[in-house]
Coordinates of N, CA and C in Angstrom, one line a residue:
M648 N -14.9 19.5 -10.9 CA -15.4 20.0 -12.0 C -14.5 20.5 -12.6
L649 N -14.5 20.6 -14.2 CA -13.6 20.6 -15.2 C -13.7 22.0 -15.3
T650 N -13.1 22.9 -15.6 CA -12.9 24.3 -16.1 C -13.8 24.4 -17.4
E651 N -13.3 25.4 -18.0 CA -14.3 25.9 -19.4 C -13.5 25.0 -20.5
Q652 N -11.9 25.4 -20.5 CA -10.8 24.9 -20.9 C -10.9 23.6 -21.1
G653 N -10.7 23.1 -20.0 CA -10.9 21.3 -19.9 C -12.3 20.8 -20.0
Q654 N -13.4 21.5 -20.1 CA -14.4 20.9 -20.8 C -14.3 20.7 -22.4
E655 N -14.0 21.4 -23.3 CA -13.4 22.1 -24.5 C -12.3 20.7 -24.6
Q656 N -11.4 20.5 -24.0 CA -10.2 19.7 -24.5 C -11.2 18.0 -24.5
I657 N -11.8 17.8 -23.6 CA -12.4 16.6 -23.3 C -13.3 16.4 -24.5
K658 N -14.3 17.5 -24.8 CA -14.9 17.2 -25.7 C -14.4 16.8 -27.0
E659 N -13.1 17.6 -27.3 CA -12.3 17.1 -28.8 C -11.8 15.8 -28.3
I660 N -11.4 15.3 -27.4 CA -10.7 13.7 -27.3 C -11.8 12.8 -27.5
A661 N -13.2 13.0 -26.9 CA -14.0 12.1 -27.0 C -14.7 12.0 -28.4
T662 N -14.6 12.9 -29.1 CA -15.0 13.0 -30.3 C -14.0 12.5 -31.3
R663 N -12.6 12.0 -30.9 CA -11.4 11.3 -31.7 C -11.7 9.7 -31.3
Y664 N -12.0 9.5 -29.7 CA -12.4 8.2 -29.7 C -13.7 7.6 -29.7
D665 N -14.5 8.6 -30.2 CA -15.8 8.1 -30.3 C -16.8 7.5 -28.9
L666 N -16.2 8.6 -27.9 CA -17.1 8.0 -27.2 C -17.5 9.5 -26.2
T667 N -18.6 9.1 -25.1 CA -19.3 10.8 -24.9 C -18.0 11.5 -23.9
P668 N -18.4 12.5 -23.7 CA -17.7 13.7 -22.9 C -17.8 12.8 -21.4
E669 N -19.3 12.2 -21.0 CA -19.3 11.9 -20.1 C -18.1 10.6 -19.5
V670 N -17.8 9.9 -20.3 CA -16.9 8.6 -20.1 C -15.5 8.9 -20.2
V671 N -15.5 9.9 -21.0 CA -13.9 10.7 -21.1 C -13.5 11.2 -20.0
T672 N -14.6 12.1 -19.2 CA -14.2 12.7 -17.8 C -14.3 11.2 -16.9
S673 N -15.0 10.7 -17.1 CA -15.1 9.3 -16.2 C -13.4 8.8 -15.6
V674 N -13.1 8.6 -16.9 CA -11.7 8.0 -17.1 C -10.6 8.9 -16.8
L675 N -11.0 10.4 -16.8 CA -10.0 11.2 -16.6 C -9.7 11.3 -15.2
E676 N -10.8 11.2 -14.3 CA -10.8 11.4 -13.1 C -10.2 10.1 -12.5
A677 N -10.4 9.2 -13.2 CA -9.9 7.8 -12.6 C -8.3 7.9 -12.7
V678 N -8.1 8.5 -13.6 CA -6.4 8.9 -13.9 C -5.5 9.7 -13.1
A679 N -6.6 10.8 -12.7 CA -6.1 11.8 -11.5 C -6.1 11.0 -10.4
K680 N -7.3 10.0 -10.2 CA -7.1 9.6 -8.8 C -6.0 9.1 -8.3
G681 N -5.4 8.2 -10.0 CA -4.3 7.4 -10.0 C -3.0 8.0 -10.0
G682 N -2.8 9.6 -9.8 CA -2.0 10.2 -9.6 C -1.0 10.0 -11.2
G683 N -1.8 10.1 -12.4 CA -1.3 10.1 -13.6 C -0.7 8.9 -14.1
T684 N -0.5 7.6 -13.6 CA 0.1 7.0 -13.4 C -0.6 5.2 -13.5
M685 N -1.7 5.4 -13.3 CA -2.6 4.2 -13.2 C -4.0 4.5 -13.1
A686 N -4.9 3.6 -13.6 CA -6.4 4.0 -13.7 C -7.0 2.9 -13.1
Q687 N -8.1 2.7 -12.4 CA -9.3 1.3 -12.6 C -10.4 2.2 -12.6
F688 N -11.4 1.8 -13.4 CA -12.9 1.7 -14.0 C -13.7 0.6 -14.4
N689 N -14.7 1.2 -14.3 CA -15.7 0.2 -15.0 C -16.9 0.9 -15.9
M690 N -16.8 0.8 -16.9 CA -17.6 1.4 -18.1 C -17.9 0.5 -19.2
A691 N -19.4 0.3 -19.4 CA -19.8 -0.6 -20.6 C -18.7 -0.1 -21.9
E692 N -18.9 1.4 -21.8 CA -18.3 1.5 -23.4 C -17.1 1.3 -23.7
L693 N -16.2 1.2 -22.3 CA -15.4 0.4 -23.0 C -15.0 -1.3 -22.2
G694 N -15.8 -2.0 -22.5 CA -15.7 -3.1 -22.3 C -15.8 -3.8 -20.9
G695 N -16.5 -2.6 -20.0 CA -16.2 -3.2 -18.2 C -15.1 -3.0 -17.6
H696 N -14.8 -3.5 -16.7 CA -14.0 -3.5 -16.1 C -12.4 -3.2 -16.7
A697 N -11.6 -2.2 -16.6 CA -10.5 -2.0 -16.7 C -9.4 -1.5 -16.0
Q698 N -8.2 -1.9 -16.1 CA -7.0 -1.3 -15.7 C -6.4 -1.0 -16.6
W699 N -5.7 0.4 -16.2 CA -4.1 1.3 -16.9 C -3.1 1.1 -16.2
M700 N -1.8 1.4 -16.5 CA -1.0 1.4 -15.6 C -0.1 2.3 -16.9
K701 N 0.5 3.3 -16.3 CA 1.7 3.9 -17.3 C 2.8 3.0 -17.4
G702 N 3.2 3.2 -18.5 CA 4.3 2.5 -19.3 C 4.6 0.7 -18.6
G703 N 3.3 0.3 -18.5 CA 3.1 -1.1 -17.9 C 1.7 -1.5 -18.7
M704 N 1.1 -2.5 -18.0 CA 0.3 -3.2 -19.0 C -1.4 -2.6 -19.0
T705 N -2.4 -2.7 -19.7 CA -3.4 -2.4 -19.9 C -4.0 -4.0 -19.3
M706 N -5.4 -3.7 -18.9 CA -6.4 -4.9 -18.8 C -7.9 -4.2 -19.5
V707 N -8.2 -5.1 -20.1 CA -10.0 -4.9 -20.0 C -10.7 -6.0 -19.9
G708 N -12.0 -6.2 -19.8 CA -13.1 -7.0 -19.6 C -12.9 -8.2 -20.7
D709 N -12.7 -7.6 -22.1 CA -12.4 -8.2 -22.9 C -11.3 -8.5 -23.2
M710 N -10.6 -9.3 -22.5 CA -9.2 -9.4 -22.5 C -8.7 -10.0 -23.9
F711 N -9.3 -10.5 -24.9 CA -9.0 -10.8 -26.3 C -9.3 -9.8 -26.9
N712 N -9.4 -8.8 -27.1 CA -9.7 -7.7 -28.1 C -8.7 -6.6 -27.8
N713 N -7.7 -7.1 -28.8 CA -6.5 -5.9 -28.7 C -6.9 -4.3 -29.0
S714 N -7.9 -4.1 -30.2 CA -8.1 -3.1 -30.3 C -8.5 -2.4 -29.3
L715 N -9.7 -3.1 -28.6 CA -10.3 -2.2 -27.2 C -9.3 -2.0 -26.4
K716 N -7.7 -2.8 -25.9 CA -7.1 -3.0 -25.3 C -6.6 -1.5 -25.5
A717 N -5.9 -1.1 -27.5 CA -5.4 -0.6 -27.5 C -5.8 1.1 -27.1
K718 N -7.2 1.1 -27.5 CA -8.5 2.4 -27.2 C -8.1 2.6 -26.1
V719 N -8.3 1.7 -24.9 CA -8.0 2.2 -23.7 C -6.4 2.7 -23.2
S720 N -5.9 1.8 -23.6 CA -4.2 2.5 -23.2 C -4.1 3.8 -23.9
N721 N -4.2 4.2 -25.1 CA -4.1 5.1 -25.6 C -5.1 6.4 -24.9
L722 N -5.9 5.8 -24.7 CA -7.0 7.0 -24.1 C -6.1 7.5 -22.6
C723 N -5.8 6.8 -21.8 CA -5.3 6.8 -20.5 C -3.8 7.6 -20.6
Q724 N -3.2 7.1 -21.7 CA -2.1 7.6 -21.9 C -2.2 9.4 -22.2
E725 N -3.3 9.4 -23.3 CA -3.3 11.2 -23.6 C -4.1 11.9 -22.5
L726 N -4.7 11.3 -21.6 CA -5.1 11.9 -20.5 C -4.2 12.2 -19.4
S727 N -3.4 11.6 -19.4 CA -2.3 11.4 -18.2 C -1.7 12.8 -18.7
T728 N -0.9 12.6 -19.9 CA -0.2 14.1 -20.5 C -1.1 15.2 -20.1
L729 N -2.1 14.9 -20.8 CA -3.1 16.2 -20.7 C -3.4 16.8 -18.9
L730 N -3.2 15.6 -18.1 CA -3.3 15.9 -16.5 C -2.1 16.9 -16.3
S731 N -1.1 16.5 -16.9 CA 0.3 17.0 -15.8 C 0.6 18.6 -17.0
S732 N 0.0 18.8 -18.3 CA 0.6 19.9 -18.8 C -0.8 20.7 -18.7
S733 N -1.9 20.7 -18.4 CA -3.3 21.4 -18.3 C -3.6 21.4 -17.0
N734 N -4.3 22.4 -16.5 CA -5.1 22.7 -15.3 C -6.5 22.5 -15.9
L735 N -7.3 21.2 -15.6 CA -8.2 20.9 -16.4 C -9.5 21.3 -15.1
F736 N -9.2 21.2 -13.9 CA -10.2 21.0 -12.7 C -9.9 22.5 -11.9
V737 N -11.1 22.8 -11.3 CA -11.9 24.1 -11.0 C -10.8 23.6 -9.5
K738 N -9.9 24.7 -8.9 CA -9.6 24.5 -7.6 C -10.9 24.6 -6.5
S739 N -10.6 24.0 -5.5 CA -11.2 24.4 -4.3 C -10.9 25.6 -3.6
A740 N -12.0 26.1 -2.7 CA -12.1 27.3 -1.9 C -10.6 27.5 -1.2
K741 N -10.2 26.5 -0.9 CA -8.7 26.5 -0.3 C -7.9 26.4 -1.0
G742 N -8.2 26.1 -2.2 CA -6.8 26.5 -3.3 C -5.8 25.0 -3.1
D743 N -6.7 23.7 -2.7 CA -6.0 22.7 -2.8 C -7.2 21.7 -2.6
E744 N -6.6 20.1 -2.2 CA -7.5 19.2 -2.2 C -6.9 18.5 -0.8
A745 N -6.5 19.5 0.3 CA -5.8 18.6 1.2 C -6.8 17.9 1.9
T746 N -8.5 18.3 1.7 CA -9.6 17.9 2.6 C -10.0 16.8 1.6
A747 N -9.7 16.4 0.5 CA -10.3 15.1 -0.3 C -10.6 13.8 0.7
G748 N -9.7 13.7 1.4 CA -10.0 12.3 2.3 C -10.4 12.4 3.3
A749 N -11.3 13.7 3.5 CA -12.0 14.1 5.0 C -13.0 12.9 5.0
G750 N -13.2 12.2 6.2 CA -14.4 11.4 6.4 C -13.8 10.0 5.6
G751 N -12.9 9.9 5.8 CA -11.9 8.0 5.2 C -11.3 7.7 6.8
W752 N -11.0 6.7 7.0 CA -10.6 6.4 7.6 C -8.6 6.7 7.9
W753 N -8.5 6.9 6.6 CA -7.3 7.0 6.6 C -6.8 8.7 6.7
P754 N -5.2 9.1 7.1 CA -5.3 10.1 7.4 C -5.6 11.6 6.2
S755 N -6.2 12.2 7.1 CA -7.0 13.3 5.7 C -5.9 13.9 5.0
D756 N -4.6 14.1 5.5 CA -3.8 14.7 4.6 C -3.7 14.1 3.4
L757 N -3.1 12.7 3.2 CA -3.1 12.0 2.3 C -3.8 12.5 1.0
G758 N -4.7 12.6 1.2 CA -6.0 12.9 -0.2 C -6.7 12.3 -0.1
Q759 N -7.2 11.5 -1.3 CA -8.1 10.8 -1.7 C -7.3 9.4 -1.8
P760 N -7.6 8.3 -2.1 CA -7.0 7.2 -2.4 C -7.0 6.7 -3.8
T761 N -6.1 6.1 -4.4 CA -6.3 5.6 -5.6 C -6.9 4.4 -5.5
A762 N -6.8 3.4 -4.6 CA -7.5 2.3 -4.2 C -7.7 2.1 -3.0
S763 N -8.7 1.2 -2.7 CA -8.8 1.0 -0.8 C -9.9 -0.2 -0.9
G764 N -9.5 -0.7 0.2 CA -10.6 -2.2 0.2 C -10.4 -2.9 1.6
A765 N -10.8 -3.9 2.1 CA -11.0 -4.3 3.4 C -10.9 -6.1 2.7
Q766 N -10.4 -6.6 3.9 CA -10.8 -8.1 3.9 C -10.6 -8.9 5.5
N767 N -11.2 -9.4 6.0 CA -11.2 -10.1 7.4 C -11.2 -8.6 8.4
T768 N -10.2 -8.8 8.8 CA -9.6 -7.8 9.9 C -8.9 -6.7 9.6
M769 N -8.4 -6.5 8.2 CA -7.8 -6.0 7.6 C -8.3 -5.0 6.6
R770 N -8.2 -3.6 6.3 CA -8.6 -2.5 5.8 C -7.0 -2.0 5.0
Y771 N -7.4 -1.6 3.9 CA -6.0 -0.9 3.3 C -6.3 0.4 2.4
A772 N -5.7 1.6 2.1 CA -5.9 2.3 1.5 C -4.6 2.6 0.5
Y773 N -4.2 2.8 -0.8 CA -3.3 3.2 -1.6 C -3.4 4.6 -2.1
F774 N -2.1 5.3 -2.0 CA -2.0 6.5 -2.7 C -1.0 6.6 -3.8
A775 N -1.1 6.6 -5.0 CA -0.1 7.0 -6.1 C 0.6 7.8 -5.6
A776 N 1.7 8.0 -6.9 CA 2.2 9.1 -6.9 C 1.7 10.4 -6.9
P777 N 2.1 11.6 -6.3 CA 3.3 11.9 -5.6 C 3.3 11.5 -4.0
V778 N 2.0 10.9 -3.9 CA 2.3 10.4 -2.2 C 2.9 9.6 -1.6
R779 N 2.7 8.6 -2.7 CA 3.5 7.3 -2.6 C 3.1 6.4 -1.0
R780 N 2.0 6.3 -1.0 CA 1.9 6.0 0.4 C 0.6 4.5 0.5
L781 N 1.1 3.6 1.5 CA 0.1 2.4 1.7 C -0.2 2.5 3.0
V782 N -1.8 2.8 3.3 CA -2.2 2.8 4.7 C -2.7 1.6 5.4
V783 N -2.1 0.4 5.9 CA -2.9 -0.5 6.5 C -3.4 -0.4 8.1
E784 N -4.4 -0.5 8.0 CA -5.2 -1.0 9.6 C -5.4 -2.3 9.9
I785 N -5.4 -3.1 10.7 CA -5.8 -4.2 11.1 C -6.2 -4.1 12.9
K786 N -7.5 -4.6 13.2 CA -8.3 -4.5 14.4 C -7.5 -3.2 15.1
G787 N -7.9 -2.1 14.1 CA -7.8 -0.6 14.7 C -6.2 0.0 14.9
Q788 N -5.3 -0.8 14.3 CA -4.4 -0.8 14.8 C -3.5 -0.2 13.2
Q789 N -3.3 0.9 13.0 CA -2.8 1.5 12.0 C -1.3 1.8 11.4
S790 N -1.0 1.5 10.3 CA 0.4 1.4 9.7 C 0.2 2.3 8.5
I791 N 1.6 2.9 8.2 CA 1.7 3.5 7.1 C 3.1 3.6 6.3
Y792 N 3.3 2.9 4.9 CA 4.3 2.6 4.6 C 4.7 3.2 3.0
D793 N 5.7 3.2 2.7 CA 6.5 4.0 1.5 C 6.4 3.2 0.4
T794 N 5.5 3.4 -0.7 CA 5.3 2.4 -1.5 C 6.6 2.4 -2.5
L795 N 7.7 3.3 -2.5 CA 8.9 3.5 -3.3 C 8.4 3.5 -4.6
S796 N 8.8 2.4 -5.7 CA 8.9 2.9 -6.9 C 7.1 2.1 -7.5
H797 N 6.9 1.3 -6.7 CA 5.8 0.7 -6.6 C 4.2 1.3 -7.0
Q798 N 3.4 0.8 -8.1 CA 2.3 1.2 -8.6 C 1.1 0.1 -7.9
I799 N 1.0 0.3 -7.0 CA -0.3 -0.8 -6.6 C -1.7 -1.1 -7.3
F800 N -1.8 -2.5 -7.7 CA -3.0 -2.8 -8.1 C -3.8 -3.9 -7.4
G801 N -3.2 -4.6 -6.5 CA -3.8 -5.7 -5.7 C -3.1 -6.3 -4.5
V802 N -4.0 -5.7 -3.8 CA -3.4 -6.1 -2.2 C -4.5 -7.4 -1.8
S803 N -3.3 -8.6 -0.9 CA -4.0 -9.7 -0.9 C -3.4 -10.1 0.4
Q804 N -4.1 -11.0 1.6 CA -4.2 -11.5 3.1 C -4.4 -12.7 2.9
Q805 N -3.6 -13.7 3.5 CA -4.0 -15.0 3.8 C -5.5 -15.2 4.5
Q806 N -5.8 -15.9 3.9 CA -7.4 -16.0 5.1 C -7.3 -16.9 6.1
G807 N -7.6 -16.1 7.4 CA -7.8 -16.9 8.7 C -6.4 -16.3 9.3
T808 N -6.0 -14.9 8.9 CA -4.4 -14.8 9.7 C -4.4 -13.1 9.3
T809 N -3.9 -12.5 10.2 CA -3.4 -11.0 10.1 C -2.1 -10.9 9.7
G810 N -1.3 -11.9 9.1 CA 0.1 -11.5 8.7 C -0.3 -12.2 7.2
N811 N 1.0 -12.0 6.5 CA 1.8 -12.5 5.9 C 0.4 -11.5 4.5
I812 N 0.6 -10.4 4.7 CA -0.1 -9.5 3.7 C 1.0 -9.1 2.7
A813 N 0.4 -9.1 1.4 CA 1.2 -8.7 0.1 C 0.6 -7.9 -0.8
F814 N 1.0 -7.3 -1.8 CA 0.4 -6.4 -2.7 C 1.0 -7.1 -3.9
T815 N 0.4 -6.9 -5.3 CA 0.9 -6.9 -6.5 C 1.1 -5.5 -6.8
S816 N 2.5 -5.5 -7.2 CA 2.7 -4.0 -8.1 C 2.9 -4.3 -9.8
Q817 N 3.8 -3.5 -10.5 CA 4.2 -3.8 -11.7 C 5.3 -4.5 -11.7
H818 N 5.9 -4.8 -10.7 CA 7.3 -5.6 -10.2 C 7.4 -6.9 -9.6
G819 N 5.5 -7.1 -9.6 CA 5.0 -8.4 -9.2 C 4.7 -8.6 -7.6
P820 N 4.6 -9.5 -7.1 CA 4.5 -9.7 -5.9 C 5.4 -9.1 -4.8
V821 N 4.7 -8.2 -4.3 CA 5.7 -8.0 -3.0 C 5.3 -7.6 -1.4
D822 N 6.5 -8.1 -0.9 CA 5.9 -8.5 0.7 C 5.8 -7.4 1.5
L823 N 4.8 -7.1 1.9 CA 4.4 -5.9 3.2 C 5.5 -5.4 3.6
A824 N 6.2 -6.5 4.4 CA 7.4 -6.4 5.2 C 8.5 -5.6 4.5
A825 N 8.3 -5.8 3.4 CA 10.0 -5.2 2.8 C 9.5 -3.7 2.4
L826 N 8.3 -3.2 2.7 CA 8.3 -1.4 2.4 C 8.8 -1.2 4.0
P827 N 9.3 0.3 3.4 CA 9.6 0.9 4.8 C 8.4 1.5 5.3
L828 N 8.7 1.2 6.9 CA 7.7 1.7 7.8 C 7.8 3.2 8.3
I829 N 6.7 4.1 7.5 CA 6.6 5.4 7.9 C 6.5 5.7 9.4
S830 N 4.9 5.4 10.0 CA 4.4 5.0 11.1 C 3.7 4.0 11.6
G831 N 3.7 3.8 12.9 CA 2.7 2.4 12.9 C 3.8 1.5 13.5
S832 N 3.1 0.2 13.5 CA 3.9 -1.1 14.2 C 3.9 -1.8 12.9
S833 N 5.0 -2.4 12.5 CA 4.6 -3.4 11.5 C 4.8 -5.1 12.3
E834 N 4.1 -4.9 13.7 CA 4.1 -6.5 14.4 C 3.1 -7.1 13.8
S835 N 2.1 -6.5 13.7 CA 1.1 -7.4 13.3 C 0.6 -7.7 11.7
V836 N 1.8 -7.2 10.9 CA 1.5 -7.4 9.7 C 2.9 -8.3 8.8
T837 N 3.8 -8.2 10.0 CA 5.3 -9.3 9.5 C 4.7 -10.9 9.3
P838 N 4.9 -10.9 8.1 CA 4.9 -12.4 8.1 C 5.2 -13.2 9.2
S839 N 4.6 -14.4 9.4 CA 5.1 -15.1 10.5 C 6.3 -16.0 10.3
P840 N 7.1 -16.0 11.6 CA 8.5 -16.7 10.8 C 8.4 -18.1 10.5
T841 N 9.6 -18.7 9.8 CA 9.0 -19.7 9.3 C 9.6 -20.3 10.3
A842 N 8.7 -21.8 10.4 CA 8.8 -22.6 11.8 C 10.2 -23.3 11.6
A843 N 10.5 -23.7 12.6 CA 12.0 -24.5 13.0 C 11.8 -25.8 12.4
P844 N 12.7 -26.3 11.4 CA 12.6 -27.7 11.0 C 12.6 -28.5 12.1
K845 N 11.7 -29.4 12.2 CA 11.7 -30.5 13.2 C 12.9 -31.4 12.9
T846 N 13.4 -31.7 14.0 CA 14.4 -32.7 14.4 C 14.1 -34.1 15.0
K847 N 14.5 -35.2 13.9 CA 14.1 -36.4 14.4 C 14.5 -36.6 15.9
S848 N 13.9 -37.3 16.8 CA 14.4 -37.8 18.1 C 15.1 -39.3 17.8
P849 N 16.1 -39.0 18.4 CA 17.2 -40.7 17.9 C 16.4 -41.5 18.7
Q850 N 16.6 -42.4 17.6 CA 16.0 -43.8 18.0 C 16.5 -44.8 19.2
P851 N 15.8 -45.2 19.8 CA 16.3 -45.9 21.4 C 17.5 -47.1 20.6
V852 N 18.6 -47.5 21.2 CA 19.4 -48.6 20.4 C 18.6 -49.8 21.0
N853 N 18.3 -50.8 20.3 CA 17.7 -51.5 20.8 C 18.7 -52.6 21.6
Q854 N 18.1 -52.5 22.8 CA 19.1 -53.7 23.6 C 18.8 -55.2 23.8
P855 N 20.0 -56.0 23.5 CA 19.4 -57.5 23.8 C 18.6 -57.6 25.4
E856 N 17.8 -58.3 24.9 CA 16.4 -58.8 26.0 C 17.3 -59.9 26.7
A857 N 17.3 -59.6 28.1 CA 18.1 -60.7 29.4 C 17.3 -62.4 28.8
A858 N 18.3 -63.1 29.0 CA 18.2 -64.5 28.6 C 18.2 -65.0 29.7
T859 N 17.0 -66.0 29.8 CA 17.1 -67.3 30.9 C 18.3 -68.1 30.7
E860 N 18.3 -69.0 32.2 CA 19.1 -70.0 32.0 C 18.9 -70.8 30.9
G861 N 17.8 -70.9 31.0 CA 17.2 -72.3 30.3 C 17.3 -72.0 28.6
D862 N 17.7 -70.6 28.2 CA 17.7 -70.3 26.6 C 19.2 -70.5 26.5
I863 N 20.0 -70.0 27.4 CA 21.4 -70.4 27.3 C 22.1 -71.8 27.1
F864 N 21.4 -72.4 28.2 CA 21.5 -73.7 27.9 C 21.3 -74.7 26.3
T865 N 20.3 -74.1 26.0 CA 19.5 -74.8 25.0 C 20.6 -74.3 23.6
A866 N 20.9 -72.4 23.8 CA 21.9 -72.4 22.7 C 23.4 -73.0 22.5
L867 N 23.8 -73.3 23.9 CA 24.9 -74.3 24.3 C 24.5 -75.7 23.8
E868 N 23.7 -76.6 23.8 CA 23.4 -77.8 22.9 C 23.0 -77.4 21.7
R869 N 22.7 -76.1 21.1 CA 22.8 -75.9 19.4 C 24.2 -75.8 19.2
L870 N 25.2 -75.0 19.6 CA 26.9 -75.3 19.2 C 27.2 -76.2 19.4
A871 N 27.0 -77.1 20.2 CA 27.9 -78.2 20.3 C 27.5 -79.3 19.3
T872 N 25.8 -79.4 18.6 CA 25.2 -79.5 17.6 C 25.9 -79.4 16.2
L873 N 26.2 -78.3 16.3 CA 27.2 -77.2 15.3 C 28.8 -78.2 15.2
L874 N 29.3 -78.1 16.3 CA 30.7 -78.3 16.3 C 30.8 -79.9 15.7
E875 N 29.7 -80.9 16.2 CA 29.4 -81.9 15.6 C 29.9 -82.5 14.0
K876 N 28.9 -81.3 13.7 CA 28.3 -81.4 12.5 C 29.7 -80.8 11.7
G877 N 31.0 -80.4 12.5 CA 32.0 -79.6 11.7 C 31.3 -78.2 11.2
I878 N 30.3 -77.6 11.3 CA 29.9 -76.3 10.9 C 30.8 -75.1 11.8
L879 N 30.9 -75.6 13.2 CA 31.9 -74.9 13.6 C 33.1 -75.4 14.1
T880 N 34.3 -74.6 14.1 CA 35.4 -74.8 14.9 C 35.2 -75.0 16.2
Q881 N 36.2 -75.6 16.9 CA 36.9 -75.8 18.0 C 36.5 -74.0 18.5
E882 N 37.8 -73.5 18.1 CA 38.0 -71.9 18.5 C 36.3 -71.3 18.6
E883 N 35.6 -71.3 17.2 CA 34.4 -70.8 17.1 C 33.5 -71.2 18.2
F884 N 33.6 -72.5 18.6 CA 32.8 -73.1 19.8 C 32.9 -72.5 21.3
N885 N 34.1 -72.4 21.5 CA 35.0 -72.1 22.7 C 34.0 -70.3 22.6
N886 N 34.5 -69.7 21.9 CA 33.8 -68.1 21.9 C 32.6 -68.0 22.3
K887 N 31.8 -68.4 21.8 CA 30.4 -68.5 21.6 C 30.1 -68.7 22.8
K888 N 31.0 -70.3 23.3 CA 30.8 -70.7 24.3 C 30.6 -69.6 25.6
S889 N 32.1 -69.0 25.6 CA 32.4 -68.3 26.7 C 31.5 -67.0 27.1
E890 N 31.1 -66.6 25.3 CA 30.2 -65.2 25.3 C 29.0 -65.6 26.2
L891 N 28.1 -66.8 25.9 CA 27.2 -67.2 26.4 C 27.2 -67.5 28.1
L892 N 28.0 -68.0 28.3 CA 28.2 -68.1 29.8 C 28.3 -67.2 30.8
K893 N 28.9 -65.9 30.2 CA 28.9 -64.9 30.8 C 27.6 -63.9 31.0
R894 N 26.7 -64.4 30.3 CA 25.2 -64.1 30.6 C 24.7 -64.4 31.3
I895 N 25.1 -65.5 32.0 CA 24.4 -66.2 32.9 C 24.5 -65.7 34.4

């Protein structure tokens, strides 16, 4: 819930951007959920589905509408600055948001995830700065990773497997196995090792087939004919003859 001061600031921003306070408040909540560095929302007044990343890209449903893209980018940037400089929300009775994640499958002390989803036997929850954590659960086994400088806006898993999980950040595709493991096990999410290259079996050396005496005598007759015609010399004939006779 917004404080009175926060409500006034949101109304002023809404007027400048020609939007309703309700739309600006929804964008504010998305930016707050993203730790002030990113936001994802779906609003017809802003072209449908949109994604914003501080100092990075801005995506809108109408991808070729540069005017709308600039409007979303400027609005999110202004709300991000406002969040860091003003106390816009009424604090809970406990004075913090430690229980914001209560009821979720992730650890409650992480708060409310910036993004979460599931695919096949895997589900994940991403928590932007200052938490900077990615919780992955596969078949009931939960692991928590430090996302470092990555700002995650997409997670994928190869169909039909429990490995090869990767996410997309402002730095491009990043292998989950490359992130520092805070708790849990990385065995179920470590990409399968590259299969060893197949080695070709040595080809058997062709051994000469055993020759019958009839074959050898036929060969000798042919050699004699070649000798008579002058095709073979006497020395060549003698060598071949000796070689054939040894096979009897």
